[in-house]
Coordinates of C-alpha atoms and ligand atoms in Angstrom, one line a residue:
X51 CA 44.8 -30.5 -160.8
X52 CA 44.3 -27.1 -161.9
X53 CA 43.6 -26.2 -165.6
X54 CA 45.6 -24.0 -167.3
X55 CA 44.2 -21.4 -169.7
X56 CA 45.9 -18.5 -171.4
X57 CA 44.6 -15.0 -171.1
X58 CA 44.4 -12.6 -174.1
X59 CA 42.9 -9.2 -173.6
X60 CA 40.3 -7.9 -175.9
X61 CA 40.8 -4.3 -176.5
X62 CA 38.1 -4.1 -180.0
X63 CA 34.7 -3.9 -177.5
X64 CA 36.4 -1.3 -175.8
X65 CA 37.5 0.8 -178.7
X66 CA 33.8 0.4 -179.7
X67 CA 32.3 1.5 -176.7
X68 CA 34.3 4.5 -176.6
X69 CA 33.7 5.7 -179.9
X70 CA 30.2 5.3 -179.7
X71 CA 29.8 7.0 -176.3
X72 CA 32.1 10.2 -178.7
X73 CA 29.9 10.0 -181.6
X74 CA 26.2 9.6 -179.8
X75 CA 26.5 12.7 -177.4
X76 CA 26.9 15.8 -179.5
X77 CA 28.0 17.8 -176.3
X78 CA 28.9 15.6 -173.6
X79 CA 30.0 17.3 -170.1
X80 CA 32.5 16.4 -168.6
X81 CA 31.2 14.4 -166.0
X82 CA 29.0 12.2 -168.1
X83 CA 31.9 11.3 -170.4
X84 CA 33.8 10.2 -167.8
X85 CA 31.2 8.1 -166.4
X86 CA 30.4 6.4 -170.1
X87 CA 33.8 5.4 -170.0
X88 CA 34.2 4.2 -166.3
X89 CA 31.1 2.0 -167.6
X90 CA 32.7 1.0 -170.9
X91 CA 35.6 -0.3 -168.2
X92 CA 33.7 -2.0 -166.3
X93 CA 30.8 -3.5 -167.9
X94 CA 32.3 -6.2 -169.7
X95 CA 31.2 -7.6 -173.6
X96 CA 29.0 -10.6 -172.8
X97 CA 27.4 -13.5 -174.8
X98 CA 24.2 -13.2 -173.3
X99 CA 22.1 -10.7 -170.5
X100 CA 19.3 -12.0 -168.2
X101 CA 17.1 -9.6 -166.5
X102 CA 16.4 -10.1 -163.0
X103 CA 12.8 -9.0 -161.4
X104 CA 14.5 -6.6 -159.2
X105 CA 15.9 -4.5 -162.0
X106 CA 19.2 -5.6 -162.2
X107 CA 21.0 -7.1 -165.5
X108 CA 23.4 -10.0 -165.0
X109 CA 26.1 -10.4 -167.9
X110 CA 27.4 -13.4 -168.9
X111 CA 31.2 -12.7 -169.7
X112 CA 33.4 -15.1 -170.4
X113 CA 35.9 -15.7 -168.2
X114 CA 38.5 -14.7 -169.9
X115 CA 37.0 -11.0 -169.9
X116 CA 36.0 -10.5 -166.0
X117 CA 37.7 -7.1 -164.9
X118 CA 40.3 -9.0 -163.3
X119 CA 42.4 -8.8 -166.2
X120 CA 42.9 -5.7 -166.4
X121 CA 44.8 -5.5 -163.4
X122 CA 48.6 -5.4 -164.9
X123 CA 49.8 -8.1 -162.6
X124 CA 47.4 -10.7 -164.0
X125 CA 48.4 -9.7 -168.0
X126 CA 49.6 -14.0 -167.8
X127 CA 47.7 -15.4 -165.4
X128 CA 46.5 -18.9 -165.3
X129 CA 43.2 -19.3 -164.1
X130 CA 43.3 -21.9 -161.3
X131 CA 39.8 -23.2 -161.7
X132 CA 39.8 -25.0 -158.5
X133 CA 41.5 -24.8 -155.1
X134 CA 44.5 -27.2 -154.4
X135 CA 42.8 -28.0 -151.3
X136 CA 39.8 -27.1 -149.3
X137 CA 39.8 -27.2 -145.6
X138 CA 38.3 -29.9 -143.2
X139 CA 36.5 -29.9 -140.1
X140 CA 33.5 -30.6 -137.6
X141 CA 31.3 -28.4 -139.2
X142 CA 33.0 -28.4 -142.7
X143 CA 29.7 -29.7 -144.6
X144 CA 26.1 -28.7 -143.2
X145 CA 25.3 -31.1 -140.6
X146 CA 22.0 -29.3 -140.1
X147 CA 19.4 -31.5 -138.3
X148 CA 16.3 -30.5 -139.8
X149 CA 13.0 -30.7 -137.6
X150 CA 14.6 -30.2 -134.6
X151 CA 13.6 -27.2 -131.8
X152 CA 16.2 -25.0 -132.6
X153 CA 17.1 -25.3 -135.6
X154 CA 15.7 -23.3 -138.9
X155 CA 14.9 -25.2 -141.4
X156 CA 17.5 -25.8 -143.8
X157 CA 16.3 -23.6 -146.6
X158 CA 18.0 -23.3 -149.2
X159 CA 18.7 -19.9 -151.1
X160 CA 19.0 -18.5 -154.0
X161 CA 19.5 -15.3 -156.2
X162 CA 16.7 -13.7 -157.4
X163 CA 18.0 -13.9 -161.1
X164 CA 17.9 -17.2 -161.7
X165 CA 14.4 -17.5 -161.9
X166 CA 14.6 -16.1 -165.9
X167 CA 17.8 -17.7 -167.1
X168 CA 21.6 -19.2 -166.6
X169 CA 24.5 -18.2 -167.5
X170 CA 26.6 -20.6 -170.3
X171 CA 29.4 -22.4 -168.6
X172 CA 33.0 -20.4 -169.2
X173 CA 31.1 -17.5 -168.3
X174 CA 30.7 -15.6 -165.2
X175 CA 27.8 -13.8 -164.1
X176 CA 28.4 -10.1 -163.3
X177 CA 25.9 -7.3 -162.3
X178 CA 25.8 -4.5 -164.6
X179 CA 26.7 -1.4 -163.0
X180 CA 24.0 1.1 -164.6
X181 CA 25.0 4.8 -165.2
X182 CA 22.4 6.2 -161.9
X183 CA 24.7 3.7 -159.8
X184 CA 28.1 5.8 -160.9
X185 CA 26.0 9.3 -160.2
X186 CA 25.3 8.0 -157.3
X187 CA 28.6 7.8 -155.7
X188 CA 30.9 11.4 -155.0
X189 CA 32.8 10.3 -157.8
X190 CA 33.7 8.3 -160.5
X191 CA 37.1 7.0 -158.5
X192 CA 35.0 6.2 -155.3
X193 CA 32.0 4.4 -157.1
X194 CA 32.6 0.8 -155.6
X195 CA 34.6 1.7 -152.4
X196 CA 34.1 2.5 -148.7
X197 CA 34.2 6.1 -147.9
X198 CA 35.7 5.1 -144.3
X199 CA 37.8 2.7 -142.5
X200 CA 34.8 0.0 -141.7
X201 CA 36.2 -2.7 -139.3
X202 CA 35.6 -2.6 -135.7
X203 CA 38.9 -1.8 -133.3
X204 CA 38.5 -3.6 -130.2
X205 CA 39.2 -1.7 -126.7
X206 CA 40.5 0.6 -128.7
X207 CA 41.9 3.9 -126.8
X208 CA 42.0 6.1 -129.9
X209 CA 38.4 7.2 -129.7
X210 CA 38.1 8.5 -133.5
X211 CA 39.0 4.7 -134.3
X212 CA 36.3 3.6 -131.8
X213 CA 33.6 5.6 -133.5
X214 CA 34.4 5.9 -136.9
X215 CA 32.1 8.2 -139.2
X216 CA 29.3 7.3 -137.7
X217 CA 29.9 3.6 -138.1
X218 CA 28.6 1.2 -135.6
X219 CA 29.1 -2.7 -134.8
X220 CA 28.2 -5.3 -133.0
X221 CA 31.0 -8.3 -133.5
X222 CA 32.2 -11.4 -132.0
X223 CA 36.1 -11.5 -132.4
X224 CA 39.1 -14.0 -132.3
X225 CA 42.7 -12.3 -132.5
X226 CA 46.2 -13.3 -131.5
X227 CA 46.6 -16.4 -133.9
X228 CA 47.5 -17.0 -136.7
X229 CA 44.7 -18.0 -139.1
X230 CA 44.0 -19.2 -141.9
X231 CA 40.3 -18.5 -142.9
X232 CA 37.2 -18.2 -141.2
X233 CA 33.2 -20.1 -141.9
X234 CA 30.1 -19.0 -140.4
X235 CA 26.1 -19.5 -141.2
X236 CA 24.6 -16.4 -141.5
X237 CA 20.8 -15.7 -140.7
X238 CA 19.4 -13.6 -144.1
X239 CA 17.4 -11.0 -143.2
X240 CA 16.2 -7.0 -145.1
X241 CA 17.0 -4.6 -142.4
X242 CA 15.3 -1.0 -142.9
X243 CA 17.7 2.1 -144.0
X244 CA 16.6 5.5 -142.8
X245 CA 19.6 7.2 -145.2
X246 CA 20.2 6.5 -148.6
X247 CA 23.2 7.1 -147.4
X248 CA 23.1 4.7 -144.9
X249 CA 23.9 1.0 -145.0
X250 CA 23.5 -2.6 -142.8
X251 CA 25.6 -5.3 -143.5
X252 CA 26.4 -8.5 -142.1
X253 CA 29.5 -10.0 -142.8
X254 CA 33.1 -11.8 -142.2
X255 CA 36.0 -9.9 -141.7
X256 CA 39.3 -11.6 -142.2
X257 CA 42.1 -9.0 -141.0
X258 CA 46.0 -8.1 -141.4
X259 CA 48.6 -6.2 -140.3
X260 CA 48.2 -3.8 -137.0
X261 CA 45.3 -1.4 -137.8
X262 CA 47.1 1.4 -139.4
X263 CA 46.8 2.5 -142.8
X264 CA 47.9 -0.5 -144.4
X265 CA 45.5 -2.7 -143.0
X266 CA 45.0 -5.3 -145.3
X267 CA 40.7 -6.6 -144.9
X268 CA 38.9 -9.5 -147.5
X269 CA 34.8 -9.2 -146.3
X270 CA 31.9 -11.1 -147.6
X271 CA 28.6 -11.3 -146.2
X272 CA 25.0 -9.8 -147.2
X273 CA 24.4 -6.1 -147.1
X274 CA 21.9 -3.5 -147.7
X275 CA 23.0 -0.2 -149.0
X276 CA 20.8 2.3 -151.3
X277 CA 23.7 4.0 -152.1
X278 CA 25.4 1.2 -154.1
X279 CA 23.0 -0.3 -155.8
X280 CA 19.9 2.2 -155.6
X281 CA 17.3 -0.4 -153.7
X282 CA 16.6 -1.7 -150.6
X283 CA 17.2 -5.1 -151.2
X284 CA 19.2 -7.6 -149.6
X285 CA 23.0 -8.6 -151.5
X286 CA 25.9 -10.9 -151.3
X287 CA 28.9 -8.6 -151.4
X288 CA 32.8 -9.1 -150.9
X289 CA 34.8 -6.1 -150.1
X290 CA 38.9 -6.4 -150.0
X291 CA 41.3 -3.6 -149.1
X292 CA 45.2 -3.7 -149.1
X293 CA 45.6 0.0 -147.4
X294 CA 43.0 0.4 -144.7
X295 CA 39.8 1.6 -147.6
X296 CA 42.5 4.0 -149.5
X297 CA 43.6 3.7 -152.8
X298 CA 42.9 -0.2 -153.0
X299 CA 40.2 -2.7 -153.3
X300 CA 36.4 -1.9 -154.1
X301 CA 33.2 -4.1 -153.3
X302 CA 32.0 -6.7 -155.8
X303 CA 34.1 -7.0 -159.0
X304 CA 34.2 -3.2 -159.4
X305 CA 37.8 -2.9 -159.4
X306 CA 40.5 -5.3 -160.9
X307 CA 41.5 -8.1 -158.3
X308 CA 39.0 -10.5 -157.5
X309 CA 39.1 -13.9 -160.3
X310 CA 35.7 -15.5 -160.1
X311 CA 35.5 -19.1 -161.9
X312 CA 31.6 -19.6 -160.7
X313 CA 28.8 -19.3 -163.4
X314 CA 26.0 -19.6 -160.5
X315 CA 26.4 -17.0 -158.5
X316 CA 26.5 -13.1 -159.3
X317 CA 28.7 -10.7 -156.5
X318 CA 26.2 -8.1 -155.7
X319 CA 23.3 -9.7 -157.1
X320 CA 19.7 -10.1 -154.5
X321 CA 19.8 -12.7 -152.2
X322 CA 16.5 -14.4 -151.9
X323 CA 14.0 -15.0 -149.8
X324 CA 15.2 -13.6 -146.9
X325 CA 14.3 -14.7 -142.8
X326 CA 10.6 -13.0 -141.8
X327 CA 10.0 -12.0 -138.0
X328 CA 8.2 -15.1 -136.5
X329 CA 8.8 -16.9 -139.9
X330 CA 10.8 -18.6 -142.4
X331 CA 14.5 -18.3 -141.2
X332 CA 17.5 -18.7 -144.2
X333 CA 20.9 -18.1 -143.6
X334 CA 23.9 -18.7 -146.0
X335 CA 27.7 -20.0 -145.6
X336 CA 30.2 -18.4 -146.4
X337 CA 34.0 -19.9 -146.1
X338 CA 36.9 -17.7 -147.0
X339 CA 40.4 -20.0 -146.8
X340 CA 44.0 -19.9 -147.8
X341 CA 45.1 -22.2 -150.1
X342 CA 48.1 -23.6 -148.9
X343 CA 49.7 -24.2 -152.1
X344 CA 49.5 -21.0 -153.7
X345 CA 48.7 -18.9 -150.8
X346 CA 45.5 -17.2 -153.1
X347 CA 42.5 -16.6 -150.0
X348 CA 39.2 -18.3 -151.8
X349 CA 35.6 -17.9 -151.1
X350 CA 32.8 -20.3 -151.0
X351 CA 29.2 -19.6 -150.7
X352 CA 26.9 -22.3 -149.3
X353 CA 28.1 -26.4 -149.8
X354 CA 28.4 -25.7 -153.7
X355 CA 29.3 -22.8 -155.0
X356 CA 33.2 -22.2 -154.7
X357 CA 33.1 -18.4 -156.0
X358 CA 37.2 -17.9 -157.0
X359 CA 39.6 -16.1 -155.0
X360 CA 42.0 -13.3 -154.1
X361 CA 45.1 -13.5 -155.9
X362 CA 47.9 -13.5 -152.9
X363 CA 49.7 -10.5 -154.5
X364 CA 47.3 -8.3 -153.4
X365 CA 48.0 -8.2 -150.4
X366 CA 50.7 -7.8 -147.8
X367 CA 50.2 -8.9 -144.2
X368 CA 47.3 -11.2 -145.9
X369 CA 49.8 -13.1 -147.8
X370 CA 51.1 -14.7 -145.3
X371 CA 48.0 -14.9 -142.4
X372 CA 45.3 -12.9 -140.7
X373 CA 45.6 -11.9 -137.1
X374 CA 42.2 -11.2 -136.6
X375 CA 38.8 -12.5 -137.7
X376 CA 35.9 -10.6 -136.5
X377 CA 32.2 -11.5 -137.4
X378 CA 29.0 -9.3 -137.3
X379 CA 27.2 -6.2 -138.3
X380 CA 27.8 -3.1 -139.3
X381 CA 25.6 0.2 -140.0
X382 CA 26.1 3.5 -140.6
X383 CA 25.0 6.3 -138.5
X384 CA 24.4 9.4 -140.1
X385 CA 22.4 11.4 -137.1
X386 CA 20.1 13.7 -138.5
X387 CA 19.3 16.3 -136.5
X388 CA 21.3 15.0 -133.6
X389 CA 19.4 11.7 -133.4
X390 CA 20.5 8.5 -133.8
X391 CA 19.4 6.7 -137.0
X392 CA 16.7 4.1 -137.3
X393 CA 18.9 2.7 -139.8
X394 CA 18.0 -1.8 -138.1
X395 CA 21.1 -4.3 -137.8
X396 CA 20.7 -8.0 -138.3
X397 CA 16.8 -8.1 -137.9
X398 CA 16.1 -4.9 -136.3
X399 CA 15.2 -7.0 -133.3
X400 CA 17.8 -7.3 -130.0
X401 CA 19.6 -10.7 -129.3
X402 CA 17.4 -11.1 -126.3
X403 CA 14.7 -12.2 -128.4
X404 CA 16.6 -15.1 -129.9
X405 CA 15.4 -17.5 -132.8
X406 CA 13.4 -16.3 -135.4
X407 CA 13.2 -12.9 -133.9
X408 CA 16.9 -11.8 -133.4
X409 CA 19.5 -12.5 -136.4
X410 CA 22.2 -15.0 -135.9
X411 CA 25.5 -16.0 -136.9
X412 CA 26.0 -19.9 -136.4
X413 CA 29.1 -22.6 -136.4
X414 CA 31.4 -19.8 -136.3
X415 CA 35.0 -21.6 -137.0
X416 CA 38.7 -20.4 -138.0
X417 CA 41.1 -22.3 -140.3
X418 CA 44.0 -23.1 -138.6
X419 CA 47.9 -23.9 -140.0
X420 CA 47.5 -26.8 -140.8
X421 CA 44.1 -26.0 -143.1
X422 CA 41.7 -27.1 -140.5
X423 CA 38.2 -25.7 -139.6
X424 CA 38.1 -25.6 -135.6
X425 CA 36.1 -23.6 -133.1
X426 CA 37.7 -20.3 -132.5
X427 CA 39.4 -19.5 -129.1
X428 CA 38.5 -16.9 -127.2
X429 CA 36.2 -15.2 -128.8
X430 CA 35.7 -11.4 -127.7
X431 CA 32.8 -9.1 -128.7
X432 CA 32.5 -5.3 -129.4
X433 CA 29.8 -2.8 -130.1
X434 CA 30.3 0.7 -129.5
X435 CA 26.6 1.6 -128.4
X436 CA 24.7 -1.7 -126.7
X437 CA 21.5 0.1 -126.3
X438 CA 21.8 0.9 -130.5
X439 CA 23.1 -2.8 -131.2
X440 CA 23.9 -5.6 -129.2
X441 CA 25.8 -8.8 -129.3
X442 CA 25.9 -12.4 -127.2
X443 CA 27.3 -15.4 -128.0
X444 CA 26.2 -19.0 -127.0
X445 CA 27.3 -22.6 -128.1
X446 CA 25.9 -26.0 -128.3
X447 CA 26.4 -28.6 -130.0
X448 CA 24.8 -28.4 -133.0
X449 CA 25.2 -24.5 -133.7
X450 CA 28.6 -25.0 -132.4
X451 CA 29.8 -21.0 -131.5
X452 CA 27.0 -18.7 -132.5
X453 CA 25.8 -15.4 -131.6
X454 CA 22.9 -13.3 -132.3
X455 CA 23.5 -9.6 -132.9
X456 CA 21.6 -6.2 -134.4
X457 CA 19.2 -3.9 -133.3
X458 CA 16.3 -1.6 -134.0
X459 CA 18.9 1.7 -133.5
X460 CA 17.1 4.5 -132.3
X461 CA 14.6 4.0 -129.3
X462 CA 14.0 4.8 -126.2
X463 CA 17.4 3.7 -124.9
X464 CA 19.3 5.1 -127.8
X465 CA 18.1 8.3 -128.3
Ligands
NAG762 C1 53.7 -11.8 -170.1 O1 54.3 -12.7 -171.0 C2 55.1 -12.2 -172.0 C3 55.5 -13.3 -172.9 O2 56.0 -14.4 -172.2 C4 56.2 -11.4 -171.4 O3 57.0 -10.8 -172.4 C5 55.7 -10.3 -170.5 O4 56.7 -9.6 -169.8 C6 54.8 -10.9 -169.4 N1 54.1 -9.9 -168.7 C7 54.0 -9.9 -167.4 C8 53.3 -8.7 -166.7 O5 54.4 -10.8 -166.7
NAG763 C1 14.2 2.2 -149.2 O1 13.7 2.3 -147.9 C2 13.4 3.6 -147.4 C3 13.0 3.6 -146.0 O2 12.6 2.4 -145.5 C4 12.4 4.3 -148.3 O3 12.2 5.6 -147.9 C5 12.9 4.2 -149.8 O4 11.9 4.8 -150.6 C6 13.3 2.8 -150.2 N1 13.9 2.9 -151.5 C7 13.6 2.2 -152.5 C8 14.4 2.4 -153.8 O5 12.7 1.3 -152.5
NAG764 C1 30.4 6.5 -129.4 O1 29.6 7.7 -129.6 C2 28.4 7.6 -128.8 C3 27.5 8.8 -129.2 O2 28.2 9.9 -129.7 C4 28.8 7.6 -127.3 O3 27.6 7.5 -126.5 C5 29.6 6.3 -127.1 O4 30.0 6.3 -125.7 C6 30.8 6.3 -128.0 N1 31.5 5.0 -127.8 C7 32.7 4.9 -127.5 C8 33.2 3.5 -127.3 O5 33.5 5.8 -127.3

């Protein structure tokens, strides 16, 4: 059943904020207009505002409002406020043992923000993007989006693809298939930046099309990146292209595209507490699957929290299936002075060291056809510099295939 709800676009808060921003700065430059009104876009009218300890302000807009709807395609679109179905499987609902050697406890997390509030139902929560975090980017049109292509190529011969900008991974991969969606547990942890400019992610990457410039990408996982939201702390993120990082797609819902129907969860927002060396471990779920019925790719977080989904227009190779999932970490390296950075993956600590030490990725799993979750065949792994970051996979039975990935970067090794 999905319910069906109109949409009507408000154009009066806009008019406001754009006639304030006119009136209240006698001499404006240039730049800082066009900022004030890239904020006006994007920071939505909300019934209410809770502050989060870390800084951040999470809106409450009503669904209705979320920058989706500004995308021209979406003028009449129904909200589908549930998925038609929801894949199945062996490890489709945490089947955690708790207690046992190997497993972390089953802890759950959080977002730092709702300790001091919640946001009314038929509202979402949305990070407000503060006028420092526009400045920070090279400009107004690239504030949300990659500066570089940020998958990893596989074996690949062309060796500017191989070591993009600087951009290092260490993945486990599955590719010739069709799929469907892709599920993993992922260990949380706060790896160290050297750069601002500089970032560590951990993520899903659910790919399509042959990896030109119209690769089309939907990735969600935690990340940290100064850049983008001007602290060191540790955030769920999704990230979609439809032309390989170029004109298309943004993180977050900084760009029209994503439809959220979740009032719990805020993209971008901290995730917390996060896994301590010899300590605590957390990890989240995320699922990302195609709905069968009307082909829209939708994202859960954990058991609970069904987040929305990527309308299937988006995208072209993506609207019918992926051909690749890969699953990992990411950084970039900026080499000052001809060294590599510091800049940790995962934990900052090699797979080696395993449990509680190294950072995981656990029940890895495709969705198939026929909208099952199944152990992936033939799973490959990549990194460009092992001595940097490393991968290895494992399986048992109850972390079905895992891996444990990341590094410290620079050392001895990796100089
Ligand atoms: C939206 O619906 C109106 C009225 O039915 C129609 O005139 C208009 O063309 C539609 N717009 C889009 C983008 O589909
Ligand atoms: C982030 O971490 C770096 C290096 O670890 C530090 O130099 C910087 O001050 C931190 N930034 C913030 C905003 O805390
Ligand atoms: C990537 O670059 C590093 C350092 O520049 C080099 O050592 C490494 O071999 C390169 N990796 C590949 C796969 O070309």
């Amino acid at each position: 059943m999905k319910m069906g709800v109109s949409v009507k676009l408000v154009g009066f808060a806009f008019l406001v904020g754009f006639f304030f921003t006119v009136v209240h700065s006698a001499i404006p430059s240039r730049q800082k207009l066009q900022v004030r009104k890239h904020l006006n876009r994007l920071n939505k009218p909300s019934v209410k505002t809770i502050l989060s300890s870390d800084g951040d302000k999470i809106d409450c807009v009503p669904i209705h409002h979320q920058p989706a709807f500004d995308h021209p395609f979406l003028k009449n679109h129904t909200i589908q406020m549930r998925p038609n179905y929801h894949p199945e499987g062996l490890f489709g609902e945490s089947k955690v043992k708790v207690g046992s050697k190997q497993e972390p406890r089953s802890n759950p997390i959080t977002q730092l923000w709702h300790a001091n509030g919640k946001c009314p139902s038929g509202t979402i929560p949305i990070r407000r993007t503060k006028e420092e975090d526009v400045l920070r980017a090279s400009s107004v049109k690239r504030y949300g989006r990659k500066k570089h292509r940020s998958f990893a190529k596989p074996r690949s011969p062309d060796p500017d693809l191989v070591n993009q900008s600087g951009h290092q991974h260490a993945i486990a991969y599955v590719e010739g298939d069709k799929y469907y969606g892709a599920k993993a547990t992922i260990n949380v942890w706060e790896p160290r930046i050297q750069q601002p400019n500089e970032f560590s992610l951990s993520q899903i990457w659910i790919l399509g099309g042959s990896f030109g410039e119209d690769l089309n990408s939907i990735e969600a996982g935690w990340q940290v990146s100064p850049d983008l939201y001007g602290d060191n702390n540790t955030r769920l993120f999704t990230y979609w292209t439809s032309d390989a990082y170029q004109a298309t797609g943004c993180y977050n819902l900084l760009c029209s595209g994503f439809i959220q129907i979740n009032s719990e969860i805020a993209m971008g927002a901290s995730i917390s507490p996060v896994s301590g060396y010899r300590s605590s471990q957390y990890d989240i779920s995320i699922l990302v699957w195609k709905d069968p019925k009307e082909g829209n790719w939708w994202m859960q977080f954990g058991n609970d929290y069904v987040l929305g989904y990527w309308p299937s227009f988006l995208f072209s190779y993506l609207s019918e299936s992926a051909s690749m999932i890969e699953w990992g970490g990411e950084v970039v390296n900026s080499e000052v002075d001809g060294q590599h950075t510091s800049t940790q993956m995962g934990s900052g600590h090699f797979p080696e060291e395993g449990f509680g030490k190294a950072s995981y990725f656990r029940n890895i799993q495709v969705v198939d056809e026929s909208n099952n979750l199944k152990a992936p065949k033939d799973i490959g792994t990549f990194t460009e510099q092992s001595n940097c970051y490393d991968v290895q996979t494992g399986s048992n039975s109850d972390w079905g295939h895992f891996f444990y990935y990341g590094g410290p970067g620079r050392n001895g090794n990796c100089p």
